Amino acid sequence: MSPPPTSRRALLLAAGTAGAAALLAGACTSPATTRPTAAEPSAPPAPTPAGTTTAPACVLAVRAGAGPYYLDVDLLRSDITQGRDGVPLQLDLTVVRVPHGCRPLAAARVEVWHADAAGHYSTGNDTFLRGTQITDHTGRCVFHTIVPGWYAGLAPHIHFTVRPDTHTETTSQFFFPEDLLTKVYTRPPYTRRTPPAHPNTRDSRYRTAGTTMTLPLTPHHNGYHATYTIGIT
């Protein structure tokens, strides 16, 4: 059954790109119960003088929600596969503070969860493909997981929540390039089901947010690697 409409909203901030102006037109003010954030696919850093740092430029971009499969299991671990087969994915995330020049944020809790290759989420006592990491002094954390399968007519995605403290949180989701998904879904164990011809574009949420929230993937060993910067206020 398809998830209900987004119950929690968050404004995401993405690094300025050619399409940022168009995305700004559709941005909305977040409710008082959510925190605005910034998010951007990360590019290789430019050389800087010794002892200095640079921060990404951030603009308002998109909103998203948690979906119906969130579980507060609070598992501190980097490898969240827990025996689930699939194409490996290393997810390298960095959290930054936007009002402070997008400086890296240490000690933020970052939680991710998503479906397995068959499109199933862990429920009840199961905890596969769920986990939490604490950002280091550079604002960075790494998750080792798999490319998720598809389900319920939605674009394949990875949910994430960032908690800078015990009182606030921001929730959204990452998408994947459609050409990469169609390639991945020709490999086992995804081949146990017949994949949709267009796994992304059938989802209105992807059409709204995919430009900003699609992970930039590169080949990595026998899978893929993605680097992404998430900023919060």
Coordinates of N, CA and C in Angstrom, one line a residue:
M1 N 0.9 -1.2 0.0 CA 0.0 0.0 0.0 C 0.9 1.2 0.0
S2 N 0.6 2.2 -0.7 CA 1.4 3.4 -0.9 C 1.4 4.2 0.4
P3 N 2.5 4.9 0.8 CA 2.6 5.7 2.0 C 1.6 6.8 1.9
P4 N 1.1 7.3 3.1 CA 0.2 8.5 3.1 C 0.9 9.7 2.7
P5 N 0.2 10.8 2.4 CA 0.9 12.1 2.1 C 1.9 12.5 3.2
T6 N 2.9 13.2 2.8 CA 3.9 13.7 3.8 C 3.3 14.3 5.0
S7 N 3.7 13.8 6.2 CA 3.1 14.3 7.4 C 4.1 15.3 8.1
R8 N 5.4 15.2 7.8 CA 6.3 16.2 8.3 C 7.0 16.9 7.1
R9 N 7.2 18.2 7.2 CA 7.8 18.9 6.1 C 9.1 19.5 6.6
A10 N 10.1 19.6 5.7 CA 11.3 20.3 6.0 C 11.8 21.0 4.8
L11 N 12.3 22.3 4.9 CA 12.8 23.0 3.8 C 14.3 22.6 3.7
L12 N 14.7 22.1 2.5 CA 16.0 21.7 2.3 C 16.7 22.9 1.5
L13 N 18.0 23.0 1.8 CA 18.8 24.0 1.2 C 19.8 23.3 0.3
A14 N 19.9 23.6 -1.0 CA 20.9 23.0 -1.8 C 21.8 24.0 -2.4
A15 N 23.1 23.5 -2.7 CA 24.1 24.4 -3.3 C 23.6 24.9 -4.6
G16 N 23.9 26.2 -4.9 CA 23.4 26.8 -6.1 C 23.8 26.1 -7.3
T17 N 22.8 25.8 -8.2 CA 23.1 25.2 -9.5 C 22.3 25.9 -10.5
A18 N 22.4 25.5 -11.8 CA 21.7 26.1 -12.8 C 20.2 26.1 -12.6
G19 N 19.7 25.0 -12.0 CA 18.3 24.8 -11.8 C 17.8 25.3 -10.5
A20 N 18.6 25.9 -9.7 CA 18.2 26.3 -8.3 C 17.1 27.4 -8.4
A21 N 17.2 28.3 -9.3 CA 16.2 29.4 -9.4 C 14.8 28.8 -9.6
A22 N 14.7 27.8 -10.5 CA 13.4 27.2 -10.7 C 12.9 26.5 -9.5
L23 N 13.7 25.9 -8.8 CA 13.3 25.1 -7.6 C 12.8 26.1 -6.5
L24 N 13.4 27.3 -6.4 CA 13.0 28.3 -5.4 C 11.6 28.7 -5.5
A25 N 11.1 28.7 -6.8 CA 9.7 29.1 -7.0 C 8.7 28.2 -6.3
G26 N 9.1 26.9 -6.1 CA 8.2 26.0 -5.5 C 8.4 25.7 -4.0
A27 N 9.4 26.4 -3.4 CA 9.7 26.2 -2.0 C 8.6 26.7 -1.2
C28 N 8.4 26.1 0.0 CA 7.3 26.5 0.9 C 8.0 26.8 2.3
T29 N 7.3 27.6 3.1 CA 7.7 27.8 4.5 C 7.4 26.6 5.3
S30 N 8.4 26.1 6.1 CA 8.1 24.9 6.9 C 7.4 25.3 8.2
P31 N 6.6 24.3 8.7 CA 5.9 24.5 9.9 C 6.8 24.7 11.1
A32 N 6.3 25.3 12.2 CA 7.2 25.6 13.3 C 7.7 24.3 13.9
T33 N 7.1 23.2 13.7 CA 7.6 21.9 14.3 C 8.7 21.3 13.5
T34 N 9.1 21.8 12.4 CA 10.2 21.2 11.7 C 11.4 22.2 11.6
R35 N 12.5 21.7 11.2 CA 13.7 22.6 11.0 C 14.0 22.7 9.6
P36 N 14.3 23.9 9.1 CA 14.8 24.0 7.7 C 16.2 23.5 7.6
T37 N 16.5 22.9 6.4 CA 17.8 22.3 6.2 C 18.3 22.8 4.9
A38 N 19.6 22.4 4.7 CA 20.2 22.5 3.4 C 20.7 21.2 2.9
A39 N 20.7 21.0 1.6 CA 21.2 19.7 1.1 C 21.8 20.0 -0.3
E40 N 22.8 19.2 -0.6 CA 23.4 19.4 -1.9 C 24.3 18.2 -2.3
P41 N 24.2 17.7 -3.5 CA 25.2 16.7 -3.9 C 26.6 17.4 -3.8
S42 N 27.5 16.7 -3.3 CA 28.8 17.2 -3.0 C 29.7 17.1 -4.2
A43 N 30.5 18.1 -4.5 CA 31.5 18.1 -5.5 C 32.9 18.0 -4.9
P44 N 33.9 17.6 -5.7 CA 35.2 17.6 -5.1 C 35.6 19.0 -4.7
P45 N 36.2 19.1 -3.5 CA 36.6 20.5 -3.0 C 37.7 21.1 -3.8
A46 N 37.5 22.4 -4.0 CA 38.6 23.2 -4.7 C 39.8 23.4 -3.7
P47 N 41.0 23.5 -4.3 CA 42.2 23.7 -3.4 C 42.1 25.0 -2.6
T48 N 42.4 25.0 -1.4 CA 42.4 26.1 -0.5 C 43.7 26.3 0.2
P49 N 44.1 27.5 0.6 CA 45.3 27.7 1.3 C 45.4 27.0 2.6
A50 N 46.5 26.6 3.0 CA 46.7 25.8 4.2 C 46.1 26.6 5.4
G51 N 45.4 25.8 6.2 CA 44.8 26.4 7.4 C 43.4 27.1 7.2
T52 N 42.9 27.0 6.0 CA 41.6 27.6 5.7 C 40.6 26.6 5.3
T53 N 39.3 26.9 5.4 CA 38.2 26.0 4.9 C 37.3 26.8 4.0
T54 N 36.5 26.1 3.2 CA 35.5 26.7 2.4 C 34.2 26.0 2.7
A55 N 33.1 26.7 2.4 CA 31.7 26.2 2.7 C 30.9 26.3 1.5
P56 N 30.0 25.4 1.2 CA 29.1 25.5 0.0 C 28.1 26.6 0.2
A57 N 27.7 27.2 -0.9 CA 26.7 28.2 -1.0 C 25.3 27.4 -0.9
C58 N 24.3 28.0 -0.2 CA 23.1 27.2 0.0 C 21.9 28.1 -0.3
V59 N 20.9 27.4 -1.0 CA 19.7 28.1 -1.3 C 18.5 27.2 -1.0
L60 N 17.3 27.8 -0.8 CA 16.1 27.0 -0.5 C 15.8 26.1 -1.7
A61 N 15.4 24.9 -1.5 CA 15.1 24.0 -2.6 C 13.9 23.2 -2.6
V62 N 13.7 22.3 -1.6 CA 12.6 21.3 -1.7 C 12.2 20.8 -0.3
R63 N 11.0 20.2 -0.2 CA 10.5 19.7 1.1 C 10.3 18.2 0.9
A64 N 10.2 17.4 2.0 CA 10.0 16.0 1.9 C 9.5 15.5 3.3
G65 N 9.1 14.2 3.4 CA 8.7 13.7 4.7 C 9.2 12.3 5.0
A66 N 8.8 11.7 6.1 CA 9.3 10.5 6.6 C 8.7 9.2 6.1
G67 N 7.4 9.3 5.6 CA 6.8 8.1 5.2 C 6.3 7.2 6.4
P68 N 5.7 6.1 6.1 CA 5.0 5.3 7.1 C 5.9 4.2 7.8
Y69 N 7.1 4.1 7.4 CA 7.9 2.9 7.8 C 9.0 3.3 8.8
Y70 N 9.0 4.4 9.4 CA 10.0 4.8 10.3 C 9.8 4.0 11.6
L71 N 11.0 3.6 12.2 CA 11.0 2.9 13.5 C 12.1 3.5 14.3
D72 N 11.8 3.8 15.6 CA 12.8 4.5 16.5 C 13.6 3.4 17.1
V73 N 14.5 2.8 16.4 CA 15.3 1.7 16.9 C 16.6 2.1 17.4
D74 N 17.1 3.3 17.0 CA 18.3 3.9 17.5 C 19.5 2.9 17.5
L75 N 19.8 2.4 16.3 CA 20.9 1.4 16.2 C 22.2 2.2 15.7
L76 N 23.2 2.4 16.6 CA 24.4 3.0 16.2 C 25.3 2.1 15.4
R77 N 25.3 2.2 14.1 CA 26.1 1.3 13.3 C 26.3 1.9 11.9
S78 N 27.4 1.6 11.3 CA 27.7 2.1 9.9 C 27.2 1.2 8.9
D79 N 27.4 -0.1 9.1 CA 26.9 -1.2 8.1 C 25.5 -1.5 8.6
I80 N 24.6 -1.2 7.7 CA 23.2 -1.5 8.1 C 22.6 -2.6 7.2
T81 N 23.4 -3.3 6.4 CA 22.8 -4.3 5.6 C 22.2 -5.5 6.3
Q82 N 22.8 -5.9 7.4 CA 22.3 -7.0 8.2 C 21.8 -8.2 7.4
G83 N 22.7 -8.6 6.5 CA 22.5 -9.8 5.7 C 21.6 -9.7 4.5
R84 N 21.1 -8.5 4.2 CA 20.3 -8.2 3.0 C 21.2 -8.1 1.8
D85 N 20.8 -9.0 0.8 CA 21.6 -8.9 -0.5 C 21.2 -7.8 -1.4
G86 N 22.1 -7.3 -2.2 CA 21.8 -6.2 -3.1 C 23.1 -5.6 -3.6
V87 N 23.0 -4.7 -4.5 CA 24.2 -4.0 -5.0 C 24.7 -3.0 -3.9
P88 N 26.0 -3.2 -3.5 CA 26.5 -2.4 -2.4 C 26.5 -0.9 -2.7
L89 N 26.2 -0.1 -1.7 CA 26.2 1.4 -1.8 C 26.8 1.9 -0.5
Q90 N 27.9 2.8 -0.7 CA 28.5 3.5 0.3 C 28.0 4.9 0.3
L91 N 27.3 5.3 1.4 CA 26.7 6.6 1.5 C 27.5 7.5 2.4
D92 N 28.2 8.5 1.8 CA 29.1 9.4 2.6 C 28.4 10.7 2.8
L93 N 28.0 11.1 4.0 CA 27.2 12.3 4.3 C 27.9 13.2 5.1
T94 N 27.7 14.5 4.9 CA 28.3 15.6 5.7 C 27.2 16.5 6.1
V95 N 27.1 16.9 7.4 CA 26.1 17.8 7.9 C 26.8 19.1 8.2
V96 N 26.1 20.2 7.8 CA 26.7 21.6 8.0 C 25.6 22.5 8.5
R97 N 26.1 23.6 9.2 CA 25.2 24.6 9.7 C 25.2 25.8 8.7
V98 N 24.0 26.0 8.2 CA 23.9 27.1 7.1 C 24.1 28.5 7.7
P99 N 23.5 28.9 8.8 CA 23.7 30.3 9.3 C 25.1 30.6 9.7
H100 N 25.9 29.6 9.9 CA 27.3 29.8 10.3 C 28.2 29.5 9.2
G101 N 27.8 30.0 8.0 CA 28.7 29.8 6.8 C 28.8 28.4 6.3
C102 N 27.8 27.6 6.6 CA 27.8 26.2 6.3 C 29.0 25.4 6.8
R103 N 29.3 25.7 8.1 CA 30.4 25.0 8.8 C 30.0 23.6 9.1
P104 N 30.9 22.6 9.1 CA 30.6 21.3 9.4 C 30.0 21.2 10.9
L105 N 29.0 20.3 11.1 CA 28.4 20.2 12.4 C 28.8 18.8 13.0
A106 N 29.5 18.8 14.1 CA 29.9 17.6 14.8 C 28.8 17.2 15.7
A107 N 28.8 15.9 16.0 CA 27.9 15.3 17.0 C 26.4 15.3 16.6
A108 N 26.1 15.5 15.4 CA 24.7 15.4 14.9 C 24.4 13.9 14.7
R109 N 23.1 13.5 15.0 CA 22.7 12.2 14.8 C 22.0 12.1 13.4
V110 N 22.5 11.2 12.6 CA 22.0 11.0 11.2 C 21.5 9.6 11.1
E111 N 20.2 9.4 10.8 CA 19.5 8.1 10.7 C 19.0 7.9 9.3
V112 N 19.2 6.7 8.8 CA 18.7 6.3 7.5 C 17.9 5.0 7.6
W113 N 17.0 4.9 6.7 CA 16.2 3.6 6.6 C 15.6 3.5 5.2
H114 N 15.5 2.3 4.7 CA 15.0 2.1 3.3 C 14.6 0.6 3.1
A115 N 14.0 0.4 1.9 CA 13.5 -1.0 1.6 C 14.7 -1.8 1.1
D116 N 14.5 -3.2 1.1 CA 15.5 -4.1 0.6 C 15.3 -4.3 -0.9
A117 N 16.0 -5.2 -1.5 CA 15.9 -5.5 -2.9 C 14.5 -5.9 -3.4
A118 N 13.8 -6.5 -2.5 CA 12.4 -6.9 -2.8 C 11.4 -5.9 -2.5
G119 N 11.8 -4.7 -2.1 CA 10.9 -3.6 -1.8 C 10.3 -3.7 -0.4
H120 N 10.9 -4.5 0.5 CA 10.3 -4.7 1.9 C 11.1 -3.9 2.9
Y121 N 10.4 -3.2 3.8 CA 11.1 -2.6 5.0 C 11.1 -3.5 6.2
S122 N 12.1 -3.4 7.0 CA 12.1 -4.1 8.3 C 11.0 -3.6 9.2
T123 N 10.3 -4.5 9.8 CA 9.2 -4.2 10.8 C 9.3 -5.1 12.0
G124 N 8.5 -4.8 13.0 CA 8.5 -5.6 14.2 C 9.9 -5.7 14.8
N125 N 10.3 -6.9 15.0 CA 11.7 -7.1 15.6 C 12.8 -7.1 14.6
D126 N 12.5 -7.0 13.3 CA 13.5 -6.8 12.3 C 14.1 -5.4 12.2
T127 N 15.4 -5.3 11.9 CA 16.1 -4.0 11.9 C 17.0 -3.9 10.7
F128 N 16.8 -4.7 9.7 CA 17.7 -4.6 8.5 C 17.5 -3.3 7.8
L129 N 18.6 -2.7 7.2 CA 18.6 -1.5 6.4 C 18.1 -0.3 7.2
R130 N 18.5 -0.3 8.5 CA 18.2 0.9 9.4 C 19.5 1.1 10.2
G131 N 19.8 2.4 10.5 CA 20.9 2.6 11.3 C 21.1 4.1 11.6
T132 N 21.9 4.4 12.6 CA 22.2 5.8 13.0 C 23.7 5.9 13.1
Q133 N 24.2 7.1 12.7 CA 25.6 7.5 12.9 C 25.7 8.8 13.5
I134 N 26.8 9.1 14.2 CA 27.0 10.4 14.8 C 28.1 11.1 14.0
T135 N 27.9 12.3 13.6 CA 28.9 13.0 12.7 C 30.2 13.3 13.5
D136 N 31.3 13.2 12.8 CA 32.6 13.4 13.5 C 32.9 14.9 13.4
H137 N 34.1 15.4 13.8 CA 34.4 16.8 13.9 C 34.4 17.5 12.6
T138 N 34.4 16.7 11.5 CA 34.2 17.3 10.1 C 32.8 17.3 9.6
G139 N 31.9 16.9 10.5 CA 30.5 16.8 10.1 C 30.1 15.6 9.3
R140 N 31.0 14.6 9.2 CA 30.9 13.5 8.3 C 30.5 12.2 9.0
C141 N 29.7 11.4 8.3 CA 29.4 10.0 8.7 C 29.2 9.2 7.4
V142 N 29.4 7.9 7.6 CA 29.3 6.9 6.4 C 28.4 5.8 6.7
F143 N 27.6 5.4 5.8 CA 26.7 4.2 5.9 C 27.1 3.3 4.7
H144 N 27.1 2.0 5.1 CA 27.3 0.9 4.1 C 26.0 0.2 4.0
T145 N 25.4 0.2 2.8 CA 24.1 -0.4 2.6 C 24.0 -1.0 1.2
I146 N 22.8 -1.1 0.7 CA 22.6 -1.5 -0.7 C 21.6 -0.6 -1.4
V147 N 21.6 -0.6 -2.8 CA 20.6 0.1 -3.5 C 19.2 -0.5 -3.3
P148 N 18.3 0.4 -2.8 CA 17.0 -0.2 -2.5 C 16.2 -0.7 -3.7
G149 N 15.3 -1.6 -3.5 CA 14.3 -2.0 -4.5 C 13.2 -1.0 -4.6
W150 N 12.2 -1.4 -5.5 CA 11.0 -0.5 -5.7 C 9.8 -1.1 -5.0
Y151 N 8.8 -0.3 -4.8 CA 7.5 -0.8 -4.2 C 6.5 0.2 -4.4
A152 N 5.2 -0.2 -4.4 CA 4.0 0.6 -4.3 C 4.0 1.8 -5.2
G153 N 4.6 1.7 -6.4 CA 4.5 2.8 -7.4 C 5.3 4.0 -7.1
L154 N 6.2 3.9 -6.1 CA 7.1 5.0 -5.8 C 8.5 4.9 -6.3
A155 N 9.1 6.0 -6.5 CA 10.5 6.0 -6.9 C 11.4 5.4 -5.8
P156 N 12.3 4.5 -6.1 CA 13.2 4.0 -5.0 C 13.9 5.1 -4.3
H157 N 14.0 5.0 -3.0 CA 14.5 6.1 -2.2 C 15.1 5.6 -0.9
I158 N 15.9 6.5 -0.3 CA 16.4 6.3 1.1 C 16.0 7.4 1.9
H159 N 15.3 7.1 3.0 CA 14.9 8.1 4.0 C 16.0 8.5 4.9
F160 N 16.1 9.8 5.3 CA 17.1 10.2 6.3 C 16.5 11.2 7.2
T161 N 17.0 11.2 8.5 CA 16.6 12.2 9.5 C 17.9 12.7 10.1
V162 N 18.0 14.0 10.3 CA 19.2 14.6 10.9 C 18.7 15.3 12.2
R163 N 19.3 14.9 13.3 CA 19.0 15.5 14.6 C 20.2 16.2 15.2
P164 N 20.2 17.6 15.1 CA 21.3 18.3 15.7 C 21.4 18.3 17.2
D165 N 20.2 18.1 17.8 CA 20.1 18.0 19.3 C 18.8 17.2 19.6
T166 N 18.5 17.2 20.9 CA 17.4 16.3 21.3 C 16.0 16.9 21.1
H167 N 16.0 18.1 20.6 CA 14.7 18.8 20.5 C 14.3 19.1 19.0
T168 N 15.2 19.0 18.1 CA 14.8 19.3 16.7 C 15.3 18.2 15.7
E169 N 14.7 18.1 14.6 CA 15.0 17.1 13.6 C 14.6 17.6 12.2
T170 N 15.2 17.1 11.2 CA 14.8 17.3 9.8 C 14.8 16.0 9.1
T171 N 13.7 15.8 8.3 CA 13.6 14.5 7.6 C 13.4 14.7 6.1
S172 N 14.0 13.9 5.3 CA 13.8 14.0 3.9 C 14.2 12.6 3.2
Q173 N 14.4 12.6 1.9 CA 14.8 11.3 1.3 C 15.6 11.6 0.0
F174 N 16.5 10.6 -0.2 CA 17.3 10.6 -1.4 C 16.7 9.8 -2.5
F175 N 16.9 10.2 -3.8 CA 16.5 9.4 -5.0 C 17.8 8.9 -5.7
F176 N 17.5 8.2 -6.8 CA 18.6 7.6 -7.6 C 18.4 7.9 -9.1
P177 N 19.5 8.1 -9.8 CA 19.3 8.3 -11.3 C 18.6 7.1 -11.9
E178 N 17.6 7.4 -12.8 CA 16.8 6.3 -13.3 C 17.6 5.4 -14.2
D179 N 18.5 5.9 -15.0 CA 19.3 5.0 -15.8 C 20.2 4.0 -15.0
L180 N 20.6 4.5 -13.8 CA 21.4 3.6 -13.0 C 20.5 2.5 -12.3
L181 N 19.3 2.9 -12.0 CA 18.3 1.9 -11.4 C 18.0 0.8 -12.4
T182 N 17.7 1.2 -13.6 CA 17.4 0.2 -14.6 C 18.6 -0.8 -14.8
K183 N 19.8 -0.3 -14.7 CA 21.0 -1.1 -14.8 C 21.1 -2.0 -13.6
V184 N 20.9 -1.5 -12.4 CA 21.0 -2.2 -11.2 C 20.0 -3.3 -11.2
Y185 N 18.8 -3.1 -11.6 CA 17.7 -4.0 -11.5 C 17.8 -5.2 -12.5
T186 N 18.9 -5.2 -13.3 CA 19.2 -6.4 -14.2 C 20.1 -7.3 -13.4
R187 N 20.4 -7.0 -12.2 CA 21.3 -7.9 -11.4 C 20.6 -8.6 -10.3
P188 N 21.0 -9.8 -10.0 CA 20.3 -10.4 -8.8 C 20.7 -9.7 -7.5
P189 N 19.9 -9.6 -6.5 CA 18.6 -10.3 -6.4 C 17.4 -9.6 -6.9
Y190 N 17.7 -8.4 -7.5 CA 16.5 -7.6 -8.0 C 15.8 -8.3 -9.1
T191 N 16.5 -9.2 -9.9 CA 15.8 -9.9 -11.0 C 14.8 -10.9 -10.6
R192 N 14.6 -11.1 -9.3 CA 13.5 -12.0 -8.8 C 12.1 -11.4 -9.1
R193 N 12.1 -10.1 -9.4 CA 10.9 -9.4 -9.8 C 11.1 -8.7 -11.1
T194 N 10.0 -8.4 -11.8 CA 10.1 -7.7 -13.1 C 10.0 -6.2 -12.7
P195 N 11.1 -5.4 -13.0 CA 11.1 -4.0 -12.6 C 10.2 -3.1 -13.4
P196 N 9.8 -2.0 -12.9 CA 9.0 -1.1 -13.7 C 9.9 -0.5 -14.8
A197 N 9.3 -0.1 -16.0 CA 10.1 0.5 -17.1 C 10.7 1.8 -16.7
H198 N 9.9 2.6 -15.9 CA 10.4 3.9 -15.4 C 10.2 4.0 -13.9
P199 N 11.2 3.5 -13.1 CA 11.0 3.5 -11.7 C 10.9 4.8 -11.0
N200 N 11.4 5.9 -11.6 CA 11.3 7.2 -11.0 C 10.1 8.1 -11.4
T201 N 10.0 8.2 -12.7 CA 9.1 9.3 -13.3 C 7.6 9.0 -13.0
R202 N 7.3 7.8 -12.5 CA 5.9 7.5 -12.1 C 5.5 8.1 -10.8
D203 N 6.5 8.6 -10.1 CA 6.4 9.2 -8.7 C 6.4 10.7 -8.8
S204 N 5.3 11.3 -8.3 CA 5.1 12.8 -8.4 C 6.2 13.4 -7.4
R205 N 6.5 12.7 -6.4 CA 7.5 13.3 -5.4 C 8.9 13.4 -6.1
Y206 N 9.2 12.4 -6.9 CA 10.5 12.5 -7.6 C 10.4 13.6 -8.6
R207 N 9.3 13.8 -9.3 CA 9.2 14.9 -10.3 C 9.4 16.2 -9.6
T208 N 9.0 16.3 -8.4 CA 9.1 17.6 -7.7 C 10.5 17.8 -7.1
A209 N 11.1 16.8 -6.5 CA 12.3 16.9 -5.7 C 13.5 16.3 -6.3
G210 N 13.3 15.4 -7.4 CA 14.4 14.6 -7.9 C 15.6 15.4 -8.3
T211 N 15.4 16.6 -8.9 CA 16.5 17.4 -9.4 C 17.6 17.7 -8.3
T212 N 17.1 18.0 -7.1 CA 17.9 18.3 -6.0 C 18.3 17.1 -5.2
M213 N 17.4 16.2 -5.0 CA 17.7 15.1 -4.0 C 18.2 13.8 -4.6
T214 N 18.5 13.8 -5.9 CA 19.1 12.6 -6.5 C 20.5 12.4 -6.1
L215 N 20.9 11.3 -5.6 CA 22.3 11.1 -5.2 C 23.2 11.0 -6.4
P216 N 24.4 11.7 -6.4 CA 25.4 11.6 -7.4 C 26.2 10.3 -7.2
L217 N 26.0 9.3 -8.0 CA 26.6 8.0 -7.8 C 27.8 7.8 -8.7
T218 N 28.9 7.1 -8.2 CA 30.0 6.7 -8.9 C 30.3 5.3 -8.7
P219 N 30.8 4.5 -9.6 CA 31.2 3.1 -9.4 C 32.2 3.0 -8.2
H220 N 32.0 1.9 -7.4 CA 32.8 1.7 -6.2 C 32.9 0.2 -6.0
H221 N 34.1 -0.4 -6.2 CA 34.2 -1.8 -6.1 C 33.1 -2.5 -7.0
N222 N 32.3 -3.3 -6.4 CA 31.2 -4.0 -7.2 C 29.9 -3.3 -7.0
G223 N 29.9 -2.1 -6.5 CA 28.7 -1.3 -6.3 C 28.9 0.2 -6.6
Y224 N 28.4 1.0 -5.7 CA 28.4 2.5 -6.0 C 28.7 3.2 -4.7
H225 N 29.2 4.5 -4.9 CA 29.5 5.4 -3.8 C 28.8 6.7 -4.1
A226 N 28.2 7.3 -3.0 CA 27.6 8.6 -3.2 C 28.0 9.5 -2.0
T227 N 28.3 10.8 -2.4 CA 28.7 11.8 -1.4 C 27.7 12.9 -1.5
Y228 N 27.2 13.3 -0.3 CA 26.1 14.3 -0.3 C 26.3 15.2 1.0
T229 N 26.1 16.5 0.8 CA 26.1 17.4 2.0 C 24.7 17.9 2.4
I230 N 24.4 17.7 3.6 CA 23.1 18.2 4.2 C 23.4 19.3 5.2
G231 N 22.7 20.4 5.0 CA 22.9 21.5 5.9 C 21.6 21.8 6.7
I232 N 21.8 22.3 7.9 CA 20.6 22.6 8.7 C 20.9 24.0 9.4
T233 N 19.8 24.6 9.9 CA 19.9 25.9 10.5 C 20.3 25.8 12.0

